Coordinates of C-alpha atoms and ligand atoms in Angstrom, one line a residue:
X72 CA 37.5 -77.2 45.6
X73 CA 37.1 -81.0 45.4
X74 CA 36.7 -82.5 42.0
X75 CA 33.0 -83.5 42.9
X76 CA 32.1 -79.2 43.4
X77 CA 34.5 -78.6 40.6
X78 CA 32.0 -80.8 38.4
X79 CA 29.2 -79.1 39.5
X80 CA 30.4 -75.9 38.7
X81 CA 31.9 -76.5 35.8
X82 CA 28.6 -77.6 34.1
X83 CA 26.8 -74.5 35.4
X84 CA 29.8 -72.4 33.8
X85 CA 29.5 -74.1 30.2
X86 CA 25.3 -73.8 31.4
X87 CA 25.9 -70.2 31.9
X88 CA 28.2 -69.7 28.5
X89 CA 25.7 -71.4 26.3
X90 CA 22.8 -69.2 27.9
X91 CA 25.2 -66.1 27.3
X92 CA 25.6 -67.0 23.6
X93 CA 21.8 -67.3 22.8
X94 CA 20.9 -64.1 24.6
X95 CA 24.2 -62.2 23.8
X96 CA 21.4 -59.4 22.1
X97 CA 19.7 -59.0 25.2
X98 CA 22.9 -56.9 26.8
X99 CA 23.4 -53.3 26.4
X100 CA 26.6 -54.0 23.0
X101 CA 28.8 -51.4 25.4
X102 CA 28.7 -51.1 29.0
X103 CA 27.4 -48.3 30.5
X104 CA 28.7 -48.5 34.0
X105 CA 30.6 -45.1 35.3
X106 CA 34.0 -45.1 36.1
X107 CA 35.0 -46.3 39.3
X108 CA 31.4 -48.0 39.6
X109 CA 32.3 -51.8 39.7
X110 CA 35.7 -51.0 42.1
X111 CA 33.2 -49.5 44.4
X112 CA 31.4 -52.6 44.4
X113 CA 34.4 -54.5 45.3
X114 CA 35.3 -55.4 49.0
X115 CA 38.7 -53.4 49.7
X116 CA 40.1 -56.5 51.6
X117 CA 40.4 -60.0 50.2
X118 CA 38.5 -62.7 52.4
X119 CA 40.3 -63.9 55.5
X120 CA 38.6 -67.4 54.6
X121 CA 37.0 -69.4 52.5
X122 CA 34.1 -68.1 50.8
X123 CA 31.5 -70.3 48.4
X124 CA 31.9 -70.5 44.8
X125 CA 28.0 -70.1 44.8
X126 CA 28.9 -66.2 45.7
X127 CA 31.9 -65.9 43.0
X128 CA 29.2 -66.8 40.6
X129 CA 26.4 -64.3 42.1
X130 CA 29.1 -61.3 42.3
X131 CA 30.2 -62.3 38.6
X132 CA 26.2 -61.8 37.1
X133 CA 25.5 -59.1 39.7
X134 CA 29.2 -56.8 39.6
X135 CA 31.0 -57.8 36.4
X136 CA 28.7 -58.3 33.6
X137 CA 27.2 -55.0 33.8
X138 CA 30.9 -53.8 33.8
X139 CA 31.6 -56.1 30.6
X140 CA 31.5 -54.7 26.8
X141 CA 29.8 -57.9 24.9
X142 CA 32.3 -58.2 21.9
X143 CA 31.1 -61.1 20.7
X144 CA 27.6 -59.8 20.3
X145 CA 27.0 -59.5 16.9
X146 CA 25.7 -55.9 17.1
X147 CA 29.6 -55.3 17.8
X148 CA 30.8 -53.1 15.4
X149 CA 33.3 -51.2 16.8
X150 CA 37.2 -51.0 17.0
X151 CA 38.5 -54.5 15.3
X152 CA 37.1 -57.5 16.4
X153 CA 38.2 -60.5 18.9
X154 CA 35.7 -62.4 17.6
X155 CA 36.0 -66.0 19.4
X156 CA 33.6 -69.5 18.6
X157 CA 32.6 -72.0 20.8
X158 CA 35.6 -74.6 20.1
X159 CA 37.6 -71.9 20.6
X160 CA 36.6 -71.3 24.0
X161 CA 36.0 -75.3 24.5
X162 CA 39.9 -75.7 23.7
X163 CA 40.8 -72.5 26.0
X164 CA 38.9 -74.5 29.1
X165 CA 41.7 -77.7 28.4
X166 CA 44.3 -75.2 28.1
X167 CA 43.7 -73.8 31.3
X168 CA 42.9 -77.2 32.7
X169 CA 46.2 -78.6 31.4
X170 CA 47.9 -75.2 32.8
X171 CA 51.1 -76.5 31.4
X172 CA 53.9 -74.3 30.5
X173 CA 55.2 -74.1 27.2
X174 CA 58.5 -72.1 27.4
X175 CA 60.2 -75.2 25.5
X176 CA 60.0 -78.7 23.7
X177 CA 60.3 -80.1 27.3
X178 CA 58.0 -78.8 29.0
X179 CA 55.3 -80.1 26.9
X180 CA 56.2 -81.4 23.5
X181 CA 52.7 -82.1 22.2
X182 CA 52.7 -78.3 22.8
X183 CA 55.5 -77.3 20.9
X184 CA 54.6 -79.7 18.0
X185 CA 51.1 -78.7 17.6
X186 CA 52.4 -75.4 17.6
X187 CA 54.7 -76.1 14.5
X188 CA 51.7 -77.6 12.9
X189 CA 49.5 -75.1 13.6
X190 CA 52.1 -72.6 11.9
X191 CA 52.3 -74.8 8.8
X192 CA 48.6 -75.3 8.6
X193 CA 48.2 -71.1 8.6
X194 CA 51.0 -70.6 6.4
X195 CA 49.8 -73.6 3.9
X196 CA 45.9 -71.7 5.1
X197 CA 47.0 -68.1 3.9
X198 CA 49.3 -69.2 0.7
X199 CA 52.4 -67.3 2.7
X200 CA 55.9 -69.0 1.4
X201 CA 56.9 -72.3 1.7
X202 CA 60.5 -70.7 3.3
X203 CA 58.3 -68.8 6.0
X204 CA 58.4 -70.1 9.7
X205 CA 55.9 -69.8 12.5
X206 CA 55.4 -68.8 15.6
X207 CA 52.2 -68.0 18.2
X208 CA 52.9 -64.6 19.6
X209 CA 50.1 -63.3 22.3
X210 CA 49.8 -60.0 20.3
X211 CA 50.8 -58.1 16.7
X212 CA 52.5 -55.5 18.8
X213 CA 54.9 -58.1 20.3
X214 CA 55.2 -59.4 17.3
X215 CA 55.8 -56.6 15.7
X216 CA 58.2 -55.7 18.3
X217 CA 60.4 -58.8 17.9
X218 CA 60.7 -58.2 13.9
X219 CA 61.6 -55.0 14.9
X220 CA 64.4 -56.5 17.6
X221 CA 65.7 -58.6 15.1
X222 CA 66.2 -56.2 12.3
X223 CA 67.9 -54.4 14.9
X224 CA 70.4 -57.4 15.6
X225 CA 70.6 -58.2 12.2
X226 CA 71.9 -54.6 11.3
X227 CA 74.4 -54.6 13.8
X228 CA 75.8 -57.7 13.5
X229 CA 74.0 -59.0 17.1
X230 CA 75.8 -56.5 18.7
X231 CA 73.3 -54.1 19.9
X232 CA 71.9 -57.2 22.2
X233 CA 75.9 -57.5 23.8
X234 CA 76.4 -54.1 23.7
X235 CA 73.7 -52.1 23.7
X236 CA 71.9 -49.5 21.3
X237 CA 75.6 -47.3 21.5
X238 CA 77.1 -50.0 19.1
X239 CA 73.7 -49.4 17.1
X240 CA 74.8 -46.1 14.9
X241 CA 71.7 -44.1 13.9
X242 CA 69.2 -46.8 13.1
X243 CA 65.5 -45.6 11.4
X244 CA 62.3 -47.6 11.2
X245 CA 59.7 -46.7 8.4
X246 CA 55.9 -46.9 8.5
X247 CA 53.4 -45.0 7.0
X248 CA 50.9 -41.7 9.1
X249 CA 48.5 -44.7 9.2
X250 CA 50.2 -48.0 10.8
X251 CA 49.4 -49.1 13.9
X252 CA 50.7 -47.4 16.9
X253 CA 51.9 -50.6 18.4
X254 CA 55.0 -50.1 15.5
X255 CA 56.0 -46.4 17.7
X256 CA 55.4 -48.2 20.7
X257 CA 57.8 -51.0 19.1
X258 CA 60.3 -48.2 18.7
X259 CA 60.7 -47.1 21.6
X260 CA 61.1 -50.1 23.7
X261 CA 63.1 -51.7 20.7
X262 CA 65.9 -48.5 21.5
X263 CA 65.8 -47.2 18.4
X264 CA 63.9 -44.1 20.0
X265 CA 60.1 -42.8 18.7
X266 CA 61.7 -40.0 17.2
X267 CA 63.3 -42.5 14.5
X268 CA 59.9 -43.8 13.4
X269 CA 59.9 -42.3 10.1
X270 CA 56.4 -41.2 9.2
X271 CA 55.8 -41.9 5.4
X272 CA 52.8 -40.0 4.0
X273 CA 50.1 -42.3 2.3
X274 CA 47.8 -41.8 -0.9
X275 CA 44.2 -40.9 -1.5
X276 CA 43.8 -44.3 -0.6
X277 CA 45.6 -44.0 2.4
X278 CA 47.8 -46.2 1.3
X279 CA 51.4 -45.9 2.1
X280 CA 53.4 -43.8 -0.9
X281 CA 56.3 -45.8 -2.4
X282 CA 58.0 -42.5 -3.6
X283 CA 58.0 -40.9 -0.6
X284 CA 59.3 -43.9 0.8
X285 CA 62.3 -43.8 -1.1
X286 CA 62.6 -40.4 -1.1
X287 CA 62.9 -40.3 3.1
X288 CA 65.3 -43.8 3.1
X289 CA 67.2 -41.8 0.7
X290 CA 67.5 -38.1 2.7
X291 CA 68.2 -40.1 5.8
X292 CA 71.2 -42.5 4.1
X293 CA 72.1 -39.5 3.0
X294 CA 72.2 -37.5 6.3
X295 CA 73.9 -40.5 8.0
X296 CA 71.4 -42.5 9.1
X297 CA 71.0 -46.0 8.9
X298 CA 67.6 -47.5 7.4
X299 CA 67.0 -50.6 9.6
X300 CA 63.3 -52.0 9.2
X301 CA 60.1 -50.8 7.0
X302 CA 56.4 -51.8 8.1
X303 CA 53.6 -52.1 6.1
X304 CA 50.2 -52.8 6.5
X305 CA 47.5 -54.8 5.5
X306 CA 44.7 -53.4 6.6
X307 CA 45.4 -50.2 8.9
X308 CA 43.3 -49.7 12.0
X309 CA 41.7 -46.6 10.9
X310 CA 40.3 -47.4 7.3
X311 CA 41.9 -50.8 6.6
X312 CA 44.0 -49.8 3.5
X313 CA 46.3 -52.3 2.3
X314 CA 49.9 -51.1 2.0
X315 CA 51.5 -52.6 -1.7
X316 CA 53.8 -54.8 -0.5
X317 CA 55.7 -55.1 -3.6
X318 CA 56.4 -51.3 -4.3
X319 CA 57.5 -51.2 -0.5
X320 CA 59.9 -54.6 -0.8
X321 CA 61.5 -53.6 -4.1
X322 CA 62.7 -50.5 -1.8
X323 CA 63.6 -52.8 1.5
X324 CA 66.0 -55.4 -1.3
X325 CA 67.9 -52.5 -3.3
X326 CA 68.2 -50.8 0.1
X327 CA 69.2 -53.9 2.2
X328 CA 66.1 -53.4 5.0
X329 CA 64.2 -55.5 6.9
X330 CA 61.0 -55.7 5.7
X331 CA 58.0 -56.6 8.2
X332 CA 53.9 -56.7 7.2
X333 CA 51.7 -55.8 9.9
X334 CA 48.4 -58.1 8.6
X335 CA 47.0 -58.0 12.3
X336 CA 43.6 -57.7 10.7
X337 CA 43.7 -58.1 6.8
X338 CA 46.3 -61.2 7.0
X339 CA 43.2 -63.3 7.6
X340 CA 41.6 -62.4 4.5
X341 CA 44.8 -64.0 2.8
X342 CA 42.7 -67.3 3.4
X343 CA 40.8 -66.6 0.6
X344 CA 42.6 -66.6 -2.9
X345 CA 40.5 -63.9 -4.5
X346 CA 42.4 -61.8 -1.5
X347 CA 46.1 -62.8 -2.5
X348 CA 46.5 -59.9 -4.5
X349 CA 47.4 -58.4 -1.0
X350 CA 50.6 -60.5 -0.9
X351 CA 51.9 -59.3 -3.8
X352 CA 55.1 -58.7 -3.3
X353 CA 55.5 -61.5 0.1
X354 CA 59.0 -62.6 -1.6
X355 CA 60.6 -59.2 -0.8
X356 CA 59.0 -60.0 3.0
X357 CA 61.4 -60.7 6.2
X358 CA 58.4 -61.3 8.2
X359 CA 54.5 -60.9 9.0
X360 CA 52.2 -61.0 11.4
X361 CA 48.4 -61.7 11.7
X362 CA 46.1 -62.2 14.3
X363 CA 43.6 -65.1 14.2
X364 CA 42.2 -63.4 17.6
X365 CA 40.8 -60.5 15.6
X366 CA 38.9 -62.1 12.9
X367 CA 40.0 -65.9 12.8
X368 CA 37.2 -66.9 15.7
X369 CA 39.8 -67.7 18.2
X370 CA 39.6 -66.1 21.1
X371 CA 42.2 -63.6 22.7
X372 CA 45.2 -64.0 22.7
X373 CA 46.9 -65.4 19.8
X374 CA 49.0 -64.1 17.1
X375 CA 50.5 -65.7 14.2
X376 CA 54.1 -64.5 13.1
X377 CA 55.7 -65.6 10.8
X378 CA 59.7 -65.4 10.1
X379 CA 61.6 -66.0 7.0
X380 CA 65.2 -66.6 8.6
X381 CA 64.1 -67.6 12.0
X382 CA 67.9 -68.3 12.7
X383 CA 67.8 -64.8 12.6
X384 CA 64.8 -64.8 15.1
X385 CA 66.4 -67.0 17.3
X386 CA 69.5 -65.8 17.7
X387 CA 68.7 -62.3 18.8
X388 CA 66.4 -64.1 21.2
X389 CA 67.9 -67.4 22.7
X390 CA 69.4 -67.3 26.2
X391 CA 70.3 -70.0 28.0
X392 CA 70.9 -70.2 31.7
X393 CA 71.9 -73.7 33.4
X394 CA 68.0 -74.4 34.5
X395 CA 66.8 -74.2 30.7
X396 CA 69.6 -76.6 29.4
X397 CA 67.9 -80.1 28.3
X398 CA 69.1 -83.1 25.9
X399 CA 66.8 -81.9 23.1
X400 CA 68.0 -78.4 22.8
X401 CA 69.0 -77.9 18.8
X402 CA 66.5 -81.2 17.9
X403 CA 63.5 -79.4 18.4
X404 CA 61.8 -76.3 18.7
X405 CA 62.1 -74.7 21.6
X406 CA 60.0 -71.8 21.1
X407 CA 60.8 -69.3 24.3
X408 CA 63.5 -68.6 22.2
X409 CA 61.1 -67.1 19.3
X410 CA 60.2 -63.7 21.1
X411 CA 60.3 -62.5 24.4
X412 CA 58.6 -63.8 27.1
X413 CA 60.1 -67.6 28.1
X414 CA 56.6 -68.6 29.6
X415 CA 54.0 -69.3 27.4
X416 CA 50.3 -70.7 27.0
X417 CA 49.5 -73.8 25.2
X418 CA 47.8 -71.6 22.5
X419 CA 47.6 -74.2 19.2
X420 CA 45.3 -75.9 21.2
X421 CA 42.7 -73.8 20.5
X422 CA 44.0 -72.7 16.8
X423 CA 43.6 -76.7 16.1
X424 CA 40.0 -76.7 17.6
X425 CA 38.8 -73.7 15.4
X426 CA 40.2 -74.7 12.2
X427 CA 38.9 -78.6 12.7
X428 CA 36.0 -77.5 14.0
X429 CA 35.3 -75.2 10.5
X430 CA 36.8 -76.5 8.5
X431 CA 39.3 -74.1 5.7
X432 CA 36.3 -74.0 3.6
X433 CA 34.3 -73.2 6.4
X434 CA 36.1 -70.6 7.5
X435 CA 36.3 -69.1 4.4
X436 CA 32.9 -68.7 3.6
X437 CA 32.5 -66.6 7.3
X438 CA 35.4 -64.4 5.9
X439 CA 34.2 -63.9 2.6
X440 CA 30.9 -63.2 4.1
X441 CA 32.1 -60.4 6.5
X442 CA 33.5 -59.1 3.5
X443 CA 30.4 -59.0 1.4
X444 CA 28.8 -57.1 4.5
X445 CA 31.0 -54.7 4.0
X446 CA 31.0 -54.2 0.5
X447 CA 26.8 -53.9 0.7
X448 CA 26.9 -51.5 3.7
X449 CA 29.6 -49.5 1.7
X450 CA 26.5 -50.0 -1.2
X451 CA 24.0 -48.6 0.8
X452 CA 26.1 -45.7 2.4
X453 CA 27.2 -44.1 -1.1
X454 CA 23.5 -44.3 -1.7
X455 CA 22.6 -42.5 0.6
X456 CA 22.4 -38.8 -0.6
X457 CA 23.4 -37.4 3.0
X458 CA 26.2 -39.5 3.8
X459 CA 29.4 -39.4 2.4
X460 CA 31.6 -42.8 2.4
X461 CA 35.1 -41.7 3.6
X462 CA 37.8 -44.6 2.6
X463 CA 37.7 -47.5 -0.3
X464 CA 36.5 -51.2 1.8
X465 CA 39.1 -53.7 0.4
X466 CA 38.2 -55.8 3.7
X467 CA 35.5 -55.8 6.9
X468 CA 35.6 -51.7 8.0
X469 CA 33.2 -49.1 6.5
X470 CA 34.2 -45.4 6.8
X471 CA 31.2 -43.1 6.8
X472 CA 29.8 -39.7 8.1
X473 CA 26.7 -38.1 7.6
X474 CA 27.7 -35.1 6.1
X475 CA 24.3 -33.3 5.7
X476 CA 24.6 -30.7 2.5
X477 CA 26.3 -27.0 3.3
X478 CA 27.0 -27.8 7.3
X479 CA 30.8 -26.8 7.6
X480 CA 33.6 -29.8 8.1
X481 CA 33.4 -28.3 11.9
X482 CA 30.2 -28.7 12.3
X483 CA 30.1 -31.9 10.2
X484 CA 32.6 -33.4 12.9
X485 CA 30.9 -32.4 15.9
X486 CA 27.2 -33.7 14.7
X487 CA 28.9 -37.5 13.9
X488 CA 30.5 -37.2 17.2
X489 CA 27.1 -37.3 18.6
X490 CA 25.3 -39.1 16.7
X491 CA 28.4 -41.9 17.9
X492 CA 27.5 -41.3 21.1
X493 CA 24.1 -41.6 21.0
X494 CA 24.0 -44.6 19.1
X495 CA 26.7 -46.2 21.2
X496 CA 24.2 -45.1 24.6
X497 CA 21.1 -46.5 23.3
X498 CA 22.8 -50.2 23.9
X499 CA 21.7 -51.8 20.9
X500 CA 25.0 -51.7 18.9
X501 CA 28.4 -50.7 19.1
X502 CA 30.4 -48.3 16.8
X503 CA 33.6 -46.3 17.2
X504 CA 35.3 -43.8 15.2
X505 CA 38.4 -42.6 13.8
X506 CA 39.9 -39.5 11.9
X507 CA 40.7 -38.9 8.3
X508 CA 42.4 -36.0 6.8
X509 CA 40.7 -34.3 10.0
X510 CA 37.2 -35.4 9.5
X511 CA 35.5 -37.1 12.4
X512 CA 34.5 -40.5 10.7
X513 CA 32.4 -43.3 12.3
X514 CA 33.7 -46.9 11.6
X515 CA 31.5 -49.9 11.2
X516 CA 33.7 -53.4 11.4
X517 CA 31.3 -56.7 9.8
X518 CA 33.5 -59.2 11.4
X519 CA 31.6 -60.7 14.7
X520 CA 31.5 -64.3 14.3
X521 CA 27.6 -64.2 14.3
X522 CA 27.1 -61.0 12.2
X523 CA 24.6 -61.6 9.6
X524 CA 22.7 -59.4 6.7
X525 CA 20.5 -58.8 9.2
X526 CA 22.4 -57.4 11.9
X527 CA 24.3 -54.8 9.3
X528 CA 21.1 -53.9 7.7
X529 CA 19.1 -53.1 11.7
X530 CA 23.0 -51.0 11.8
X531 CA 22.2 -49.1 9.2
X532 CA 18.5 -48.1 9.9
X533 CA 19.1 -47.3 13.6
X534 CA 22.2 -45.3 12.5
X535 CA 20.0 -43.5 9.7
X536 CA 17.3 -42.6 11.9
X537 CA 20.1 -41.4 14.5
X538 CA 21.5 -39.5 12.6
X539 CA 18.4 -37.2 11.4
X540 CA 17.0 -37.2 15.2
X541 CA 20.1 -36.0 15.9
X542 CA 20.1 -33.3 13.5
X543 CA 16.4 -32.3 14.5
X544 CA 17.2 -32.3 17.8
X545 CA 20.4 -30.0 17.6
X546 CA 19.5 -28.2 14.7
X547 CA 22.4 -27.3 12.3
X548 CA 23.3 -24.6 14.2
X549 CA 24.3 -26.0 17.5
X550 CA 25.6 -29.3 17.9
X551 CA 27.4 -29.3 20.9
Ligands
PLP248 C1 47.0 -52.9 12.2 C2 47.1 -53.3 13.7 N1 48.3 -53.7 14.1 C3 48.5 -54.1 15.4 C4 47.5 -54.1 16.3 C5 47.7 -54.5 17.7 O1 47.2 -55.8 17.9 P1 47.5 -56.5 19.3 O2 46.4 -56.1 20.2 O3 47.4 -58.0 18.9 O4 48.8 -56.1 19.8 C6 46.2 -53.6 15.9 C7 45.1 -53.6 16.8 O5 44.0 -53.3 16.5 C8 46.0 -53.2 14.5 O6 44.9 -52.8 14.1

């Protein structure tokens, strides 16, 4: 493609994504192609020659969009969000024009130091520790994996790296029944094995219990085992409960243990003071991530983790074959050496874009919005004599069933199920669910970049009205 077509194209592409954006509403929230649809409409053999970009952009409309779930519609409710903005996705377009590798300062030192800027304007952003160093990760599960690799090191004197998880002893990790199961995942790549993921039981408030926390570091000390890393949580996928990070660190100092925060969601709130409260506690933390691709508008992927000793970081990391060897190497960052993979995108590109583009204030008053929603749905919800709120909203997620008077917990399960799936059919929005104390709950996120009042209150009516059809429909006897 010569740069005269690529011109062309390129305007009808920004064309098309401003067209997308206005009539995001128009398309079914959740695709409702069947499995193994869109593969079917794919040629089994790649083209022998060239073919015209006119037909990439035909097959794209015609094959892929009906296969696409719109997340950034703002009838997007479900899972978390990866809520993106325009100068997000403006910023993406140069970083994939510049296609420039950013394994180390070499390779593209504007990229490494707008990196290190970028991780000082989020850290300066969120209030975190002046002590606290920065890096962008592509996900809180790598992230969260690297703390984990590096409390691992740490433990062992940087042995296990040399020698392997045998030097290791009997190393635990502790999280509570509700943290993410990127931190299990974490485990077992890490070596310390799934079965040594301590599950801590949490409160009423499903947060995790400090007590039993101590209680199971103390059993397994005294049973031989070696407490390595504890993970808490601000803001757990299923009902966003905020773990207290100072009960949890007062543990991790007397007991020597690395303590990493998990704030892939709720560490963006942390941009608002009347939200700090959550970091109570950050000076007992080793580390923390947060993901500015779930609720910071930037789009997917980019993960902010931070590092108290990132000597620490680094040296359970840093490798250095002949071919990576430069003149610079000590002077500057070199930031391959901050997690796993060396290659890397030029991601503070698009970090810098969104928070120039909105400003701090400006960002803030779209957070403390989606928090407002919330709270009001939360309102309207408890309300509501025939549905039942299931979890406290200290952020963006509402936990609800409709829990229709005398219909068994059974039952009760089995009628939300549907009235999920009938919701989710219709097109219109987007919810998903999760489980609590073994109740089928539907979960309602208010954190799409365009979400308004509006949006959450045409939610709740269509979800209202579901729900009784639903009922009708079934009857309280047999919901299937
Ligand atoms: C609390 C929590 N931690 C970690 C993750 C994983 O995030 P990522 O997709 O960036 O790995 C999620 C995903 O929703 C999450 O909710």
């Amino acid at each position: 493609m010569d740069t005269d077509r690529f011109r062309k194209y390129g305007h009808e592409i920004v064309e098309w994504i401003a067209r997308y954006y206005e009539t995001i509403e128009r398309y079914p929230v959740k695709s409702r192609v069947a499995p193994g649809e869109i593969k079917a409409a794919l040629p089994p053999l790649p083209p022998t020659g060239s073919e015209s970009f006119d037909l990439f952009l035909r097959d794209f409309d015609e094959i892929i969009i009906p296969g696409i779930t719109h997340w950034q519609s703002p009838n997007f409710f479900a899972y978390f969000p990866a809520n993106s903005s325009p100068p997000s996705v403006l910023a993406e377009m140069l970083t994939a024009a510049l296609g420039a590798q950013c394994m180390i300062w070499e390779t593209s030192p504007a990229a490494a130091e707008l990196e290190e800027r970028m991780m000082e304007w989020l850290r300066e952003m969120t209030g975190l520790p002046p002590d606290f160093e920065g890096v962008i990760q592509d996900s809180a599960s790598s992230a969260t994996l690297a703390a984990l690799i590096t409390a691992r090191e740490k433990i062992t004197s940087y042995r296990s790296n040399s020698e392997g998880m045998q030097s290791a002893g009997r190393l635990r990790i502790y999280a509570s029944t509700q943290a993410h199961s990127s931190v299990e995942k974490g485990a077992g790549v890490a070596g310390f094995g799934r079965d040594n993921l301590v599950r801590i039981p949490v409160r009423k408030d499903y947060t995790i219990d400090p007590g039993a926390l101590r209680e199971a570091i103390e059993n397994d000390i005294s049973a031989g085992y070696v407490p390595c890393c504890v993970v808490a949580t601000l803001g757990t996928t299923g009902t966003t409960a905020v773990d207290p990070l100072r009960a949890v660190g007062e543990i991790c100092k007397e007991k020597n243990i690395w303590f990493h925060v998990d704030g892939a969601l709720g560490g963006t709130a942390l941009l608002l003071p009347e939200m700090r409260w959550m970091a109570d506690g950050i000076e007992y933390v080793d580390s923390l991530v947060f993901n500015p691709h779930k609720w910071m508008f930037t789009n997917f992927d980019c993960s902010a983790y931070f590092v108290r000793d990132a000597a620490a970081l680094i040296r359970s990391f840093e490798i250095l074959p002949e071919y990576l060897k430069t003149r610079t190497r000590g002077k500057v960052n070199d930031y391959r050496d901050w997690g796993i993979p060396l290659g890397r995108r030029f991601r503070a590109l698009k970090l810098w874009a969104v928070i120039r583009s909105y400003g701090v204030e400006g960002l803030q008053s779209m957070i403390r919005e989606h928090i407002r929603l919330a709270a009001m749905l939360a309102g309207l919800i408890e309300a509501e004599k025939s549905f039942e709120l299931m979890a406290p909203v200290p952020l963006n997620t509402v936990c609800f069933r409709y829990a229709p008077p005398g219909m068994s917990d059974e039952k009760t399960n089995r009628l939300n199920e549907k009235i999920n799936h009938t919701l989710n059919d219709t097109g219109s929005i987007y919810l998903t669910h999760t489980s609590v104390d073994g109740k089928y709950v539907l979960r309602m996120v208010t954190a799409q970049t365009g979400v308004t009042e509006e949006h959450v209150l045409k939610a709740w009516e269509m979800i209202r009205e579901c729900a009784s059809a639903v009922l009708a429909q079934d009857g309280a006897i047999d919901i299937d």
